[in-house]
Short mmCIF file of C-alpha atoms and ligand atoms in Angstrom, two decimals:
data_model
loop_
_atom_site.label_atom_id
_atom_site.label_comp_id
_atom_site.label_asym_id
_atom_site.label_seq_id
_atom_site.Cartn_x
_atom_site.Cartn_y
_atom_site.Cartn_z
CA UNK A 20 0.00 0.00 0.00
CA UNK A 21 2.91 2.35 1.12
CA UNK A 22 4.14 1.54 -2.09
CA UNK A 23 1.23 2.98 -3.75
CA UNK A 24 1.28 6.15 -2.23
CA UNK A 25 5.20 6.98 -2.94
CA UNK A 26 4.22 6.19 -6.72
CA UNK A 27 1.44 8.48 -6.19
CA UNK A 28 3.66 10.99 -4.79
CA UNK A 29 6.23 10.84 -7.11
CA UNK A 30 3.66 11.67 -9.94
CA UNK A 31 2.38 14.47 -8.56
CA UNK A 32 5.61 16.02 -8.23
CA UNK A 33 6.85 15.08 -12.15
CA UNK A 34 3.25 16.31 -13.44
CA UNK A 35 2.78 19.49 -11.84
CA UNK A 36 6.81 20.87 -12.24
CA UNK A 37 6.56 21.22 -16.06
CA UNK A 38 3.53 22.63 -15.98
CA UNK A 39 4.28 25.64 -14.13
CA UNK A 40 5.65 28.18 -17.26
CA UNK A 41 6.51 25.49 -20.00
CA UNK A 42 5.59 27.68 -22.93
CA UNK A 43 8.43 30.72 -21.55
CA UNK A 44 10.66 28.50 -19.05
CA UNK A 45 13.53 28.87 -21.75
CA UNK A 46 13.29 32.52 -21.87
CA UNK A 47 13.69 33.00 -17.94
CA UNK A 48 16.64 34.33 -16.76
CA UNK A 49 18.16 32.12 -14.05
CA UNK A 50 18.90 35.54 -11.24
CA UNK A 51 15.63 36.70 -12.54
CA UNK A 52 13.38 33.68 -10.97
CA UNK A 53 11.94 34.05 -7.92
CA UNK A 54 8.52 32.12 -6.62
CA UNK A 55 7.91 34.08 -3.59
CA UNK A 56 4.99 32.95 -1.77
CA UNK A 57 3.78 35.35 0.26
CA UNK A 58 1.28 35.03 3.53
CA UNK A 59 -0.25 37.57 5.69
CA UNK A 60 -2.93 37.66 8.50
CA UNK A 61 -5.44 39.47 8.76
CA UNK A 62 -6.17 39.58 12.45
CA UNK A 63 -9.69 40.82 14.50
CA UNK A 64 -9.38 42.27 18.09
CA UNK A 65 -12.33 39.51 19.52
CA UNK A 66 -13.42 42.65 21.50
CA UNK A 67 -13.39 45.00 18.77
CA UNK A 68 -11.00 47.19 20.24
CA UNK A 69 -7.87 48.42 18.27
CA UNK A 70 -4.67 49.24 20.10
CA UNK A 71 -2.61 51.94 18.58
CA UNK A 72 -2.64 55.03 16.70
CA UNK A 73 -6.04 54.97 14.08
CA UNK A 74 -5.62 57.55 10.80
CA UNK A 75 -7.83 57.91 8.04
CA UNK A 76 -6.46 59.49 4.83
CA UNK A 77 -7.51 63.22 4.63
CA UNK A 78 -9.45 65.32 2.08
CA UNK A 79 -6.07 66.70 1.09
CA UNK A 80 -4.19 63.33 0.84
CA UNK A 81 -6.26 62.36 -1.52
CA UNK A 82 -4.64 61.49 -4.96
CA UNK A 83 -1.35 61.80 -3.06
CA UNK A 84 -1.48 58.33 -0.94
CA UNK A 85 -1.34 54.55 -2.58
CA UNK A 86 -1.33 51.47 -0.39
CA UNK A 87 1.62 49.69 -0.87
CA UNK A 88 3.04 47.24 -3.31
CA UNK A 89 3.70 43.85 -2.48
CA UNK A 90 7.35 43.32 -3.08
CA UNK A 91 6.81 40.29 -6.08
CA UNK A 92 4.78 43.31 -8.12
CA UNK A 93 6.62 45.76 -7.10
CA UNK A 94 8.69 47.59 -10.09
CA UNK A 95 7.27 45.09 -12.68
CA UNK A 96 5.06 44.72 -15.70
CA UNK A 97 2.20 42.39 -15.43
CA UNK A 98 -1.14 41.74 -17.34
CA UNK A 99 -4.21 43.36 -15.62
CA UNK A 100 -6.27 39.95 -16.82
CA UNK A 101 -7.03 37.08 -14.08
CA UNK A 102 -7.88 34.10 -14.63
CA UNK A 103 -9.90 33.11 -11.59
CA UNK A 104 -11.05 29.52 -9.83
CA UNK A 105 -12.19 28.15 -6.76
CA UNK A 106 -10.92 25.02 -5.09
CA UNK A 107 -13.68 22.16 -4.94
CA UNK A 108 -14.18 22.76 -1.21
CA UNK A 109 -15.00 26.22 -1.00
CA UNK A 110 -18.55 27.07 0.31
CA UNK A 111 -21.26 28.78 -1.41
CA UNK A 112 -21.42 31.59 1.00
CA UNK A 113 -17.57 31.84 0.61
CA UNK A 114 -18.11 31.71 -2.85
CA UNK A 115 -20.62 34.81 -2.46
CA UNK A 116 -18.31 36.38 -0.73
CA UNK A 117 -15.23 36.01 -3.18
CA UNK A 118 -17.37 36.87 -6.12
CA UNK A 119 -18.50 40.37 -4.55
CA UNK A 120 -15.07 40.91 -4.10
CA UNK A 121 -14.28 40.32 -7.57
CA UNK A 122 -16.98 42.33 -8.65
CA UNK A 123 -15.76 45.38 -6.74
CA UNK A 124 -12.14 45.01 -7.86
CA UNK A 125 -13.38 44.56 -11.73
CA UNK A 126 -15.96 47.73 -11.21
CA UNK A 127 -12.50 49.57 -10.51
CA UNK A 128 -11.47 49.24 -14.44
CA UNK A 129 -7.75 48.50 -13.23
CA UNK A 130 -8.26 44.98 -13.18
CA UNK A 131 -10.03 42.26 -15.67
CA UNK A 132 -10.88 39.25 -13.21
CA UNK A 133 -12.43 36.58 -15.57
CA UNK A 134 -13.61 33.16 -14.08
CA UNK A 135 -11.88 30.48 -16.14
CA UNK A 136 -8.54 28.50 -15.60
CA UNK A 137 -5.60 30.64 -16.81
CA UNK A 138 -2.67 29.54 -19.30
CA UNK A 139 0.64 29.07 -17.74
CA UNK A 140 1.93 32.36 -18.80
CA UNK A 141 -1.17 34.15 -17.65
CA UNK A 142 -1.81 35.95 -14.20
CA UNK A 143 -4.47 33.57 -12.03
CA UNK A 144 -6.10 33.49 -8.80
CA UNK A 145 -7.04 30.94 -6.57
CA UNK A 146 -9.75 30.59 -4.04
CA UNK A 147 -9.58 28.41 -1.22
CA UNK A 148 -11.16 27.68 2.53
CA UNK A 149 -8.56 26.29 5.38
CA UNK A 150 -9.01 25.45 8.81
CA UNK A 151 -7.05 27.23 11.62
CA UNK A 152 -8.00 27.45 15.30
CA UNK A 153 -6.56 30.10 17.71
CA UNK A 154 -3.94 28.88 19.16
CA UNK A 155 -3.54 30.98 22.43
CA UNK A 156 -6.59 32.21 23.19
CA UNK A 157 -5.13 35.20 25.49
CA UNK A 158 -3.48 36.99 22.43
CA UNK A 159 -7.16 38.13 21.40
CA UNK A 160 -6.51 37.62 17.68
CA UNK A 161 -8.25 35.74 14.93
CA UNK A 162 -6.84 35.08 11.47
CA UNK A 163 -9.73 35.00 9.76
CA UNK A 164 -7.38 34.45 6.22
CA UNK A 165 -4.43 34.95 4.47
CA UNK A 166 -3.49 36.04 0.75
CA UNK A 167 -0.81 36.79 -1.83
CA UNK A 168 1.12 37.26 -4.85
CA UNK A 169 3.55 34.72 -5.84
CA UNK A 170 5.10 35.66 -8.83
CA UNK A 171 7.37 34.45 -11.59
CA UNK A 172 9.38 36.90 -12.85
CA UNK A 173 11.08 37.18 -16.67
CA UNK A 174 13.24 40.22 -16.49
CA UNK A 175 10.12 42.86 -15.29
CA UNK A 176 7.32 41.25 -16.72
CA UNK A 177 5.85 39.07 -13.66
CA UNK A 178 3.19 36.27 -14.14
CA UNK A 179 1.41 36.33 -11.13
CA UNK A 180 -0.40 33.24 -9.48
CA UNK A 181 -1.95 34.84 -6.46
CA UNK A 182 -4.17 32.90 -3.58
CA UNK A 183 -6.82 34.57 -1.75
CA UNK A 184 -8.23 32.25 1.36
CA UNK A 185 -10.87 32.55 4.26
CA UNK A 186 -10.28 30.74 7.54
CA UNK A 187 -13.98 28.95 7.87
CA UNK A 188 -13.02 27.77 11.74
CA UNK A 189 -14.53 31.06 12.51
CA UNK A 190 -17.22 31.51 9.52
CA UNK A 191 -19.16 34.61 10.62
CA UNK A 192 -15.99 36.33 11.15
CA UNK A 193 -14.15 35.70 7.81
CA UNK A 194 -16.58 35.20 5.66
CA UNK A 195 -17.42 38.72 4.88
CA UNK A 196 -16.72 41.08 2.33
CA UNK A 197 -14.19 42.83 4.05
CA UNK A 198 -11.96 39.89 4.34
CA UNK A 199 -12.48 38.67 0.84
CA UNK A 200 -11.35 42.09 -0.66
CA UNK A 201 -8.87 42.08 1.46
CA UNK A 202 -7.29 39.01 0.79
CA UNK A 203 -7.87 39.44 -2.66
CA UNK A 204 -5.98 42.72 -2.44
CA UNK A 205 -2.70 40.82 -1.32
CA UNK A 206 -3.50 38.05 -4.19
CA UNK A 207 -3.29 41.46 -6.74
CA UNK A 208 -0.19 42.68 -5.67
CA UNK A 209 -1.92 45.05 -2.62
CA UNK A 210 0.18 44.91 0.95
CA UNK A 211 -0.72 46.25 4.26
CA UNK A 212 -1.90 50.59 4.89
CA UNK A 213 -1.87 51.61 7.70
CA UNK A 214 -5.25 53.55 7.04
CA UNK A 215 -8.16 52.53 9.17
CA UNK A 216 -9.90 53.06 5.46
CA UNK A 217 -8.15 51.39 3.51
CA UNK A 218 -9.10 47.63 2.74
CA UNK A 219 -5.74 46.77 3.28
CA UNK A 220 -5.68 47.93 6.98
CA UNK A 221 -4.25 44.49 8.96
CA UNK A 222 -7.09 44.46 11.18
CA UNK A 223 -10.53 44.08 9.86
CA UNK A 224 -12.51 47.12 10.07
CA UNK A 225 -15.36 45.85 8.33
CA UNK A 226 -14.23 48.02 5.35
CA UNK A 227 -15.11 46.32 1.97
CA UNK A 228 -15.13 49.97 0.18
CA UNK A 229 -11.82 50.60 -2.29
CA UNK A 230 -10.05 54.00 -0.75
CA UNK A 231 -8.47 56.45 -3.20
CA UNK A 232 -5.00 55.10 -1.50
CA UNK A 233 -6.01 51.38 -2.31
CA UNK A 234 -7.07 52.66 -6.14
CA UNK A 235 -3.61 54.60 -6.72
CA UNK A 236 -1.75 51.30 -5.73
CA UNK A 237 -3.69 49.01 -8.15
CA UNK A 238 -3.32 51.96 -10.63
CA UNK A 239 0.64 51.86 -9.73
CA UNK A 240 0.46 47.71 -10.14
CA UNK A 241 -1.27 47.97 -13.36
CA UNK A 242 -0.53 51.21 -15.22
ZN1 LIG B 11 -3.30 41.18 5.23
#
């Protein structure tokens, strides 16, 4: 039976390597390849509470503040088109939830998020549900998901393959909207503001509304 598996194993691993770029793997430049998975929590104060300084952007920041660039996008070309899937397991209300987000990102104009599964050389996204329980209750925080880039890069043109999950240990805390945009923000390139109105604020604020900040650093992503 062990036996089995192992062959299994091994298949996986032989079937899935070529297929990640065949179609440009010759043209990559060995110093130029980097698969940089990234992961980042968004955590909820269980008492609602925030610790620390809160900002908004003001009237006259406007047009003058982007969210920042996740460091795999950052300084590279990459197509604006997604191709986008969920994995088997995912939910219907996660689904829902996902799918607003989409909407939102492709009512933007910056972005063109198409369901469909991509070519290797083409930018994708990935949906997905995981399982992850507090582990010390007394640090107050829930990750209710995580997100990211992960891109391939040929000189500065990037393919991106970005993942967007909810944690569904705690569904009526991370499957909202404001979780699903913002771990679909990381999946597009978008890291952490430190604006309580931004979407990419690391602590959910319940804010599923784009801010000019999180607009100008799509716009600098995909110019
Ligand atoms: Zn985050």
């Amino acid at each position: 039976m062990a036996w089995i598996i192992i062959l299994a194993a091994g298949f996986v691993v032989v079937e899935i390597h070529p297929e990640i770029v065949p179609q440009v793997k010759d043209e990559i430049k060995a110093t130029n390849t980097r698969m940089q998975p990234y992961v980042y929590l968004i955590k909820t104060n269980i008492d609602k509470k925030l610790s620390g300084p809160v900002k908004t952007t003001s009237e006259d920041q406007v047009g003058k503040v982007s969210t920042p660039v996740e460091s795999p996008l950052k300084n590279m070309h990459t197509s604006n088109t997604y191709y986008y899937h969920f994995k088997s397991n995912v939910p219907a209300k996660a689904r829902q939830v996902f799918q607003n987000a989409v909407d939102t990102y492709n009512n933007t104009g910056i972005v063109k998020l198409v369901p469909g599964n991509a070519q290797p050389n083409q930018n994708n996204i990935t949906f997905f549900i995981y399982h992850k329980k507090i582990e010390n209750i007394a640090s107050s925080t829930v990750e209710l998901g995580n997100g990211g880039p992960s891109a391939l890069q040929l000189d500065h043109y990037a393919i991106n393959s970005g993942r967007a999950g909810l944690n569904v240990t705690y569904p009526n805390m991370s499957m909202k909207d404001s979780v699903a945009m913002h771990e679909l923000g990381h999946a597009l390139g978008l890291g952490h503001s430190s604006y309580t109105n931004s979407v990419m604020y690391p602590v959910d604020q319940g804010v599923s509304k784009l801010s000019e900040a999180d607009l100008n650093g799509l716009r600098n992503i995909y110019k």
